[in-house]
mmCIF file as gemmi writes it, N, C-alpha and C atoms, coordinates in Angstrom:
data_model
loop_
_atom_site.group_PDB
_atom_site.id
_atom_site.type_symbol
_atom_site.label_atom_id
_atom_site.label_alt_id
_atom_site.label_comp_id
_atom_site.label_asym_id
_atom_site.label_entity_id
_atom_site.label_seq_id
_atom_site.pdbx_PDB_ins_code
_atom_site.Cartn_x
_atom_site.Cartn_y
_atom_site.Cartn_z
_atom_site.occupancy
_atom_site.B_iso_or_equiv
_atom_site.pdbx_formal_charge
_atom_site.auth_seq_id
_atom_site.auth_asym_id
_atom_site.pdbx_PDB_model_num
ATOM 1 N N . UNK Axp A 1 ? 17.726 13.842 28.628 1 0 ? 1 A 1
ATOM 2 C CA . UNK Axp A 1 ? 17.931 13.954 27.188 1 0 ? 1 A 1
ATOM 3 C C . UNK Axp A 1 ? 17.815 15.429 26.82 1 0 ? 1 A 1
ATOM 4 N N . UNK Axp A 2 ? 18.922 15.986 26.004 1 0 ? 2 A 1
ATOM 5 C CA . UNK Axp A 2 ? 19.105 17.602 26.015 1 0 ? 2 A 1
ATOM 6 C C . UNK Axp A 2 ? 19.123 17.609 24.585 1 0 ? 2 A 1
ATOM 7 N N . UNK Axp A 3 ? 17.923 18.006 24.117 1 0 ? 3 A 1
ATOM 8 C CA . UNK Axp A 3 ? 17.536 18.397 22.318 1 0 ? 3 A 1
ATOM 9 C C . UNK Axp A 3 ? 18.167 19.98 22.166 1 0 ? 3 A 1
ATOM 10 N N . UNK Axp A 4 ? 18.871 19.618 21.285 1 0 ? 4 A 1
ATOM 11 C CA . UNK Axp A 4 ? 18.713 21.282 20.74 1 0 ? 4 A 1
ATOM 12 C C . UNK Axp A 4 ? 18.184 21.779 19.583 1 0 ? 4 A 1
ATOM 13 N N . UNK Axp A 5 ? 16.775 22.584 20.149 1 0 ? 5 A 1
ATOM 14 C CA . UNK Axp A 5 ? 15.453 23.096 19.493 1 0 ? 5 A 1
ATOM 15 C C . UNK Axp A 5 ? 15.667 23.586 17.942 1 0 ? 5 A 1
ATOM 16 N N . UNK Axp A 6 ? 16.985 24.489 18.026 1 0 ? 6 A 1
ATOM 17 C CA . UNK Axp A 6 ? 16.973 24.687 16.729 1 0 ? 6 A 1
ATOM 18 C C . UNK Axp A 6 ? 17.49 24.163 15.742 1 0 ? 6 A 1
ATOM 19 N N . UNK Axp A 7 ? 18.226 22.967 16.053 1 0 ? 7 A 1
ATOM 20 C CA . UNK Axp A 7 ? 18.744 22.158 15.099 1 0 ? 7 A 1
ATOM 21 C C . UNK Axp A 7 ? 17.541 21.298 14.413 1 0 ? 7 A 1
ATOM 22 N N . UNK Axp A 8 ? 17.018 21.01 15.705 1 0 ? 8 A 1
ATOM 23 C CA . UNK Axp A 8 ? 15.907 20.15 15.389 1 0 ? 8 A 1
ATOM 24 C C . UNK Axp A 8 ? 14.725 20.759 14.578 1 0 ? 8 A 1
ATOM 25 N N . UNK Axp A 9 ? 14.624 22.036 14.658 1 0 ? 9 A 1
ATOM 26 C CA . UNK Axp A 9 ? 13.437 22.789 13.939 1 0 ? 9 A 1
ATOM 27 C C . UNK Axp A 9 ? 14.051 23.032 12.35 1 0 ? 9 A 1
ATOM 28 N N . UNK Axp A 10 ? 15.51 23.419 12.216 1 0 ? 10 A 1
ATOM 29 C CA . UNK Axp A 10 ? 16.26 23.436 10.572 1 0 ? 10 A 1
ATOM 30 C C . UNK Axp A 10 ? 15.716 22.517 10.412 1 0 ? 10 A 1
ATOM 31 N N . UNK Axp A 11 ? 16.019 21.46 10.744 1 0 ? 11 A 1
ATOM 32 C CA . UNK Axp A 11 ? 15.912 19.849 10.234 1 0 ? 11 A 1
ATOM 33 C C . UNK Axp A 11 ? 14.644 19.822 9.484 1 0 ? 11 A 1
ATOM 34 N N . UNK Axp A 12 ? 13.538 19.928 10.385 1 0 ? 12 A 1
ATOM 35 C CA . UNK Axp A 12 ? 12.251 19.78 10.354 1 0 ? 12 A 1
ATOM 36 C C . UNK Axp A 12 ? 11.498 20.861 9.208 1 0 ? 12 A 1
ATOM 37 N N . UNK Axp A 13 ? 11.415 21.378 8.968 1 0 ? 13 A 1
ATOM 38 C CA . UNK Axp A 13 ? 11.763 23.178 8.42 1 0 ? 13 A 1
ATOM 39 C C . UNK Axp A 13 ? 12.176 23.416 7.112 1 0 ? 13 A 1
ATOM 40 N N . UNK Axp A 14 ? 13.21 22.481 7.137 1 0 ? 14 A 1
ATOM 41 C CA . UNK Axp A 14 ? 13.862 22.514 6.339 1 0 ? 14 A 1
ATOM 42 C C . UNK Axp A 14 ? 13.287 22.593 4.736 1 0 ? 14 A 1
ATOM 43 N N . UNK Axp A 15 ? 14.03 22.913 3.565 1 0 ? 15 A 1
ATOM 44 C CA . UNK Axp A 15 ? 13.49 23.029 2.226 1 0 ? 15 A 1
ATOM 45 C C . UNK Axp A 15 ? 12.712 21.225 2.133 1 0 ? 15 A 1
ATOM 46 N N . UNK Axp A 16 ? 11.664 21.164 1.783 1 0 ? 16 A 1
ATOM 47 C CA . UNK Axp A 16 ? 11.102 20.162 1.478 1 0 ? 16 A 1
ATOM 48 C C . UNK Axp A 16 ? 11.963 19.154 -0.089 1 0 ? 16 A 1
ATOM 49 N N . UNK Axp A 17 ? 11.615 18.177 0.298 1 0 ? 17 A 1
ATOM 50 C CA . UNK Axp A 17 ? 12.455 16.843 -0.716 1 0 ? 17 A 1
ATOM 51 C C . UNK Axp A 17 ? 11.37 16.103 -1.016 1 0 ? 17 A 1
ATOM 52 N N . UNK Axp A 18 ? 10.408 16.965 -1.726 1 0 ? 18 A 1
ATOM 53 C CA . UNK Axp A 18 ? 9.249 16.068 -2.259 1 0 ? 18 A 1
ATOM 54 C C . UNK Axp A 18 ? 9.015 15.768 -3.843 1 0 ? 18 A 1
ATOM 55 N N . UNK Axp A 19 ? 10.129 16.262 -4.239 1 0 ? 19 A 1
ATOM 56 C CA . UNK Axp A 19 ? 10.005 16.242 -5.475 1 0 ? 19 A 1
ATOM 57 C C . UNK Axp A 19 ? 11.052 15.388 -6.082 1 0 ? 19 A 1
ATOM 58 N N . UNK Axp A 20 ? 10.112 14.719 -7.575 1 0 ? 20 A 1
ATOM 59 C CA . UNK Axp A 20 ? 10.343 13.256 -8.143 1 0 ? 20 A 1
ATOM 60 C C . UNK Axp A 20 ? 10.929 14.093 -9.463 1 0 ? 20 A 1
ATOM 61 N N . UNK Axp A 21 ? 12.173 13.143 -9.86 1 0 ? 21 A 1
ATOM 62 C CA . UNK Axp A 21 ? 13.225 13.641 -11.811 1 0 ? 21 A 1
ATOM 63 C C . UNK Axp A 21 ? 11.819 12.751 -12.194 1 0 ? 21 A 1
ATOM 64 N N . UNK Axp A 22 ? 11.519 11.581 -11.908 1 0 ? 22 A 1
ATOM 65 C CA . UNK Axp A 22 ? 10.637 10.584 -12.923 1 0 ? 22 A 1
ATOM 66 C C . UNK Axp A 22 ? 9.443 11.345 -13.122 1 0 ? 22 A 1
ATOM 67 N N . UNK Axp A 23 ? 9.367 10.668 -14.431 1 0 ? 23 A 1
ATOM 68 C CA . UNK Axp A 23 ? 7.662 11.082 -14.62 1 0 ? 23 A 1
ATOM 69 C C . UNK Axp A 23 ? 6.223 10.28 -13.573 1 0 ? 23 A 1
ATOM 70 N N . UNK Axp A 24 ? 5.432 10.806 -12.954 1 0 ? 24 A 1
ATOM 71 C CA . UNK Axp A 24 ? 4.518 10.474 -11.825 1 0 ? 24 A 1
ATOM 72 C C . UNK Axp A 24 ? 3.649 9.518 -12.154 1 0 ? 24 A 1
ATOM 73 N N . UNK Axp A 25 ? 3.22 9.214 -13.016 1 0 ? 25 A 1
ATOM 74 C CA . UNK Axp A 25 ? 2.649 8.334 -13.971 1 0 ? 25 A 1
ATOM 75 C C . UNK Axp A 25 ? 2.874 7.295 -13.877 1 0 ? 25 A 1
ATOM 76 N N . UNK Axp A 26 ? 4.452 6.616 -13.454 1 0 ? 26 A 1
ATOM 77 C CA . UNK Axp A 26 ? 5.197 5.563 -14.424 1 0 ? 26 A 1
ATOM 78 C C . UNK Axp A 26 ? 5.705 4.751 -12.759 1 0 ? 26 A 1
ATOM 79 N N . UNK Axp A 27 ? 5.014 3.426 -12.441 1 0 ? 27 A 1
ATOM 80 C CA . UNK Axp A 27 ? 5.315 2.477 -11.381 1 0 ? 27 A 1
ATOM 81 C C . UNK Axp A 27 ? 5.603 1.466 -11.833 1 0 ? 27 A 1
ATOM 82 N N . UNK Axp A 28 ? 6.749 0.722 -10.749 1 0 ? 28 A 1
ATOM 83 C CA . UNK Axp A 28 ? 7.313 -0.38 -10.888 1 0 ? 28 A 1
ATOM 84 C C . UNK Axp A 28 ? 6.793 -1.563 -9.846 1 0 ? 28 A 1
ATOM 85 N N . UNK Axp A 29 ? 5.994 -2.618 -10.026 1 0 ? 29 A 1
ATOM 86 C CA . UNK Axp A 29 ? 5.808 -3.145 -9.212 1 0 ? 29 A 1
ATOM 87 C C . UNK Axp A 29 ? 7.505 -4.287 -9.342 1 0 ? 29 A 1
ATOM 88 N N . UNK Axp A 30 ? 7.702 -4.345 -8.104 1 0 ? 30 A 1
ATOM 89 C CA . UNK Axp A 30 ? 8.882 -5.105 -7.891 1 0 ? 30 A 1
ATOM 90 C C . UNK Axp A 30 ? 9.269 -6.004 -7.597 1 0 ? 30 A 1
ATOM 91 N N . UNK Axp A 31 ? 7.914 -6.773 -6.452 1 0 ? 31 A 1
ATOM 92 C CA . UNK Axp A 31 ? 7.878 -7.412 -5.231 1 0 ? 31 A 1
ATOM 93 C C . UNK Axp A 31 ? 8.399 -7.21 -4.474 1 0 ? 31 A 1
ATOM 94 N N . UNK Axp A 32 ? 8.444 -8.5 -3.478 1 0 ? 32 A 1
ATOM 95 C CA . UNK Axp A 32 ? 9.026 -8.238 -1.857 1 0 ? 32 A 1
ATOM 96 C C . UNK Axp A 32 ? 10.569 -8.824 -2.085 1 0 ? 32 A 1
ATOM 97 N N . UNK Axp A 33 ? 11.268 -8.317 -1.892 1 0 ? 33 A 1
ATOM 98 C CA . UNK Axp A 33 ? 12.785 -8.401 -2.278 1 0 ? 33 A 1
ATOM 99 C C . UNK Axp A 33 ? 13.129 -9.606 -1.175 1 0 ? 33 A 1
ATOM 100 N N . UNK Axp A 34 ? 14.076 -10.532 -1.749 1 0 ? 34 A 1
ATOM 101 C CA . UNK Axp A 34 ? 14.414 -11.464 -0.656 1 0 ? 34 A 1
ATOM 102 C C . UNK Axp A 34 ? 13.167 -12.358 -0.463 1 0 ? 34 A 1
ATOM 103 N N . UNK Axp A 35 ? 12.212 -12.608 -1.728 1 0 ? 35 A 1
ATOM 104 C CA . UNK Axp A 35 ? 11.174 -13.515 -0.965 1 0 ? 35 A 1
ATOM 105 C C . UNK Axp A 35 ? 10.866 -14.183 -2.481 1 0 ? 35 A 1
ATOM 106 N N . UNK Axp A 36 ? 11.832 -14.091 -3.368 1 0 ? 36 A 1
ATOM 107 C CA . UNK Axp A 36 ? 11.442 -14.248 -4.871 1 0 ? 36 A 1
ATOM 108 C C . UNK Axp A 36 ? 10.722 -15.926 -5.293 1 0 ? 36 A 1
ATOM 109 N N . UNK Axp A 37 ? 11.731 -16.634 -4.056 1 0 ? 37 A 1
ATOM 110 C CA . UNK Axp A 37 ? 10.641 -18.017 -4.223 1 0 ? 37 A 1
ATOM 111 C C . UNK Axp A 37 ? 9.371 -18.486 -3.462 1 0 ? 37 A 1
ATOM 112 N N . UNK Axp A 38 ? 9.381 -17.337 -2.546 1 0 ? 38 A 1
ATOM 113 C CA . UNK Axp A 38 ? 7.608 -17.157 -2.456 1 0 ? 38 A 1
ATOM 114 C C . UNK Axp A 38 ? 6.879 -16.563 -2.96 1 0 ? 38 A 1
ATOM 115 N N . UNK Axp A 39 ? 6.792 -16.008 -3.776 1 0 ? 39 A 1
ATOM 116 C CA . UNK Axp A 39 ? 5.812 -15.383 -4.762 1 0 ? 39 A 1
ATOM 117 C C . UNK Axp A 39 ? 4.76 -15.333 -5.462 1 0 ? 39 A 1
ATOM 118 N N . UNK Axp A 40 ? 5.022 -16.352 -5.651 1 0 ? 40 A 1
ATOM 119 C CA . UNK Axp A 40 ? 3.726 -17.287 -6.166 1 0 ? 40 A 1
ATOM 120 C C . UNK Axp A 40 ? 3.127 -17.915 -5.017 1 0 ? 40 A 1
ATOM 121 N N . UNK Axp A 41 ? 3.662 -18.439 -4.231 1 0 ? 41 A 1
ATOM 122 C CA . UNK Axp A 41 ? 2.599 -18.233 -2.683 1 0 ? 41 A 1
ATOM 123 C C . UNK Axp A 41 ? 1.73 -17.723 -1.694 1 0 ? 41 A 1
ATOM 124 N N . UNK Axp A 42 ? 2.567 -16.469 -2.2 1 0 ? 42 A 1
ATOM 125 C CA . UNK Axp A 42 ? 1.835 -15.016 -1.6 1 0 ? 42 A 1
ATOM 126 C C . UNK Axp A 42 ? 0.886 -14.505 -2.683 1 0 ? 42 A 1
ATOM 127 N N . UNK Axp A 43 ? 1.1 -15.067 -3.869 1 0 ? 43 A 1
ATOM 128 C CA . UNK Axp A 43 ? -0.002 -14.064 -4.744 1 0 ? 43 A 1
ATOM 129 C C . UNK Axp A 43 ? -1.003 -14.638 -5.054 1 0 ? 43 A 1
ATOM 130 N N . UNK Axp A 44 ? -0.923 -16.912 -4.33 1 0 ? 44 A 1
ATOM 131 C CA . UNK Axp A 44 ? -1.842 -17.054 -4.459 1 0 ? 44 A 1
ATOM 132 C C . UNK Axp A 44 ? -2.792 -16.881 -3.075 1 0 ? 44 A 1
ATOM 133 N N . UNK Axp A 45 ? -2.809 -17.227 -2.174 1 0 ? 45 A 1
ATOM 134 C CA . UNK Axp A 45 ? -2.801 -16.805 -0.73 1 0 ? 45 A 1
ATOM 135 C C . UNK Axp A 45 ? -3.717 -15.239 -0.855 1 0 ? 45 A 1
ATOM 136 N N . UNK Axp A 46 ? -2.758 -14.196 -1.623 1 0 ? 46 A 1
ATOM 137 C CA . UNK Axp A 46 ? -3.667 -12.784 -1.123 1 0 ? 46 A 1
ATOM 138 C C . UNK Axp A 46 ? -4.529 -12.658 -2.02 1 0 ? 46 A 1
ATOM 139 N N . UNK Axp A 47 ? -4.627 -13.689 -3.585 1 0 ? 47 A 1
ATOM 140 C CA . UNK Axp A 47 ? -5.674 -13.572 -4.415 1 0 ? 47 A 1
ATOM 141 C C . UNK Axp A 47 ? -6.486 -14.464 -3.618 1 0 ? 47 A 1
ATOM 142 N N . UNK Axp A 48 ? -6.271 -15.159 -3.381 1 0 ? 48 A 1
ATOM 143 C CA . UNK Axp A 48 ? -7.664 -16.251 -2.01 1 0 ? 48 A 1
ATOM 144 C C . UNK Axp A 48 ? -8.371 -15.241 -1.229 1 0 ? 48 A 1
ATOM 145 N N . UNK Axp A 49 ? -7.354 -14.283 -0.414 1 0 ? 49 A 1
ATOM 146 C CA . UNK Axp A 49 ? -7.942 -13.596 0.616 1 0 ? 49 A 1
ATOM 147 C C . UNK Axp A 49 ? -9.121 -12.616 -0.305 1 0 ? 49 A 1
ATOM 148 N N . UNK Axp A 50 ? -8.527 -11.826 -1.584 1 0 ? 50 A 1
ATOM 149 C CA . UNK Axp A 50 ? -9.315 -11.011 -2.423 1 0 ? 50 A 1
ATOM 150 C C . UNK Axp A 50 ? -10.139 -11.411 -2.697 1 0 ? 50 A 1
ATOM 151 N N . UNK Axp A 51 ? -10.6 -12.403 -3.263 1 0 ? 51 A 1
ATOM 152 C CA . UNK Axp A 51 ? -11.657 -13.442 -3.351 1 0 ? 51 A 1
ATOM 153 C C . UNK Axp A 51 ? -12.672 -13.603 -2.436 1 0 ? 51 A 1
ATOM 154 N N . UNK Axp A 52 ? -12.104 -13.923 -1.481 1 0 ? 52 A 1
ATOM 155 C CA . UNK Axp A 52 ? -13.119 -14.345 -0.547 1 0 ? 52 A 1
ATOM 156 C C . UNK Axp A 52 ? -13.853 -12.934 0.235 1 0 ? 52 A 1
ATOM 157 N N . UNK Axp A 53 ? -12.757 -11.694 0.257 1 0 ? 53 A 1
ATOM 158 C CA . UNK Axp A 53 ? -13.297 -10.38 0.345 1 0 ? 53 A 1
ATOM 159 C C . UNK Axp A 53 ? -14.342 -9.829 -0.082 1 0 ? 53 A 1
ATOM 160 N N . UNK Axp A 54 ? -14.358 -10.326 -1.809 1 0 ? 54 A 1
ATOM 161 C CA . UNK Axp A 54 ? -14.941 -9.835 -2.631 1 0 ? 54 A 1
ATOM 162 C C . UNK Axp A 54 ? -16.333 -10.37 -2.737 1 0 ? 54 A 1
ATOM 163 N N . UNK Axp A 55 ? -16.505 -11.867 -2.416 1 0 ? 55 A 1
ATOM 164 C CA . UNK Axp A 55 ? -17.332 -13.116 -2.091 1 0 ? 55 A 1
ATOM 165 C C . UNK Axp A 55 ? -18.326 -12.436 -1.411 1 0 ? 55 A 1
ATOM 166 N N . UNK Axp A 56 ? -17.357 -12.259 -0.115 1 0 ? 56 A 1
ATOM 167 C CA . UNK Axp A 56 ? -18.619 -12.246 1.467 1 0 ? 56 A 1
ATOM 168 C C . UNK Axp A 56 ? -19.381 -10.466 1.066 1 0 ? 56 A 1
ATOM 169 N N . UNK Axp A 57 ? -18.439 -9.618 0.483 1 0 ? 57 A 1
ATOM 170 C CA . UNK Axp A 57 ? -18.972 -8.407 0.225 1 0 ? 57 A 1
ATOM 171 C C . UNK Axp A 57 ? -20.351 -8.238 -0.636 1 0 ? 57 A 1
ATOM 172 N N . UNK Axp A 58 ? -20.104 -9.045 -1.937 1 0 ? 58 A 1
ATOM 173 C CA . UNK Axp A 58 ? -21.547 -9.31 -2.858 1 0 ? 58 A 1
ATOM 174 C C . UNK Axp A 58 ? -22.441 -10.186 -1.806 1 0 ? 58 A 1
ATOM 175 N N . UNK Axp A 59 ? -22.286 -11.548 -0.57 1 0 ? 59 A 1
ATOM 176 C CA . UNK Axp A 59 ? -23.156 -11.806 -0.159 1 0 ? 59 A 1
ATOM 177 C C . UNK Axp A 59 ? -23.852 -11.07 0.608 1 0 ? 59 A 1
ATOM 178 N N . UNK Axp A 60 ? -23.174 -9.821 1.232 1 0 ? 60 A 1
ATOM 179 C CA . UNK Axp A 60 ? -24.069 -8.999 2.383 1 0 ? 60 A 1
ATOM 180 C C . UNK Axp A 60 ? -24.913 -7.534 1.558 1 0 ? 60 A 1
ATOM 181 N N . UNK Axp A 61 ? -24.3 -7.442 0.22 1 0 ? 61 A 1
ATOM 182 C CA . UNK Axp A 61 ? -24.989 -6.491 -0.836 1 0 ? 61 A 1
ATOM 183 C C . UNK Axp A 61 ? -26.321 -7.32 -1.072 1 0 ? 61 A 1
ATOM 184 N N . UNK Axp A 62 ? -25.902 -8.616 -1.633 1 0 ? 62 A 1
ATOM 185 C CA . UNK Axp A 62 ? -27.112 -9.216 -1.634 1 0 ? 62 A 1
ATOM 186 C C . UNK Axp A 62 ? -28.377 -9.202 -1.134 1 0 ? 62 A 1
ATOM 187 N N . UNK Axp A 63 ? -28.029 -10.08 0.366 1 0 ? 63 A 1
ATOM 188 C CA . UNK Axp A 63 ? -29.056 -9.993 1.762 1 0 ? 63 A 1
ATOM 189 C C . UNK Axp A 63 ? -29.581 -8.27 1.96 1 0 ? 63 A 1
ATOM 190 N N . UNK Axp A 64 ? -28.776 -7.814 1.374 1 0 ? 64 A 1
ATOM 191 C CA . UNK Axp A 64 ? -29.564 -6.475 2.122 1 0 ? 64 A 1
ATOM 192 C C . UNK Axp A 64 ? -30.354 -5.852 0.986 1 0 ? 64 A 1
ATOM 193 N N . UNK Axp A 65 ? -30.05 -5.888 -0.607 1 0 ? 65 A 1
ATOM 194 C CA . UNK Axp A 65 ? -30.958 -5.719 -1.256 1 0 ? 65 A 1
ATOM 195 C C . UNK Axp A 65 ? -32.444 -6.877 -1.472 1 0 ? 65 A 1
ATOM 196 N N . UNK Axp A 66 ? -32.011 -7.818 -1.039 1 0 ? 66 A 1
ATOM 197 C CA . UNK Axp A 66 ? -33.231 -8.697 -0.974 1 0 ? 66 A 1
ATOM 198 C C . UNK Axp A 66 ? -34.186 -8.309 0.256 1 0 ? 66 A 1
ATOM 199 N N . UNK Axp A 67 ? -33.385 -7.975 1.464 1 0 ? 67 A 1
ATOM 200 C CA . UNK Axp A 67 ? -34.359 -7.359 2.6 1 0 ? 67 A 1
ATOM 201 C C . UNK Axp A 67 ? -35.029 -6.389 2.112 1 0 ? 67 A 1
């Protein structure tokens, strides 16, 4: 495999494309595209998982302020 260094370094190098026209502030939640009739499956599912995250986290805050 034969790279050529300096193409690859312009590339890399190159003027940066980090910059946003929108204001930075301002998000779109969208969902997962192509999954619109699971949605409500998944949001109840990862609010379960949050839950139960949140659950076991206050029980081990607990136990350890009671120790």
């Amino acid at each position: 495999l034969c790279v050529n260094r300096k193409a690859v370094s312009s590339v890399m190098l190159g003027i940066p494309n980090n910059h946003t026209m929108e204001n930075p502030d301002t998000f779109f939640l969208v969902g997962i595209p192509g999954l619109q009739s699971s949605h409500l499956w998944l949001a109840i599912s990862l609010s379960a998982m949050y839950v139960i995250s949140l659950l076991g986290n206050i029980l081990i805050m607990t136990v350890i302020w009671m120790d």
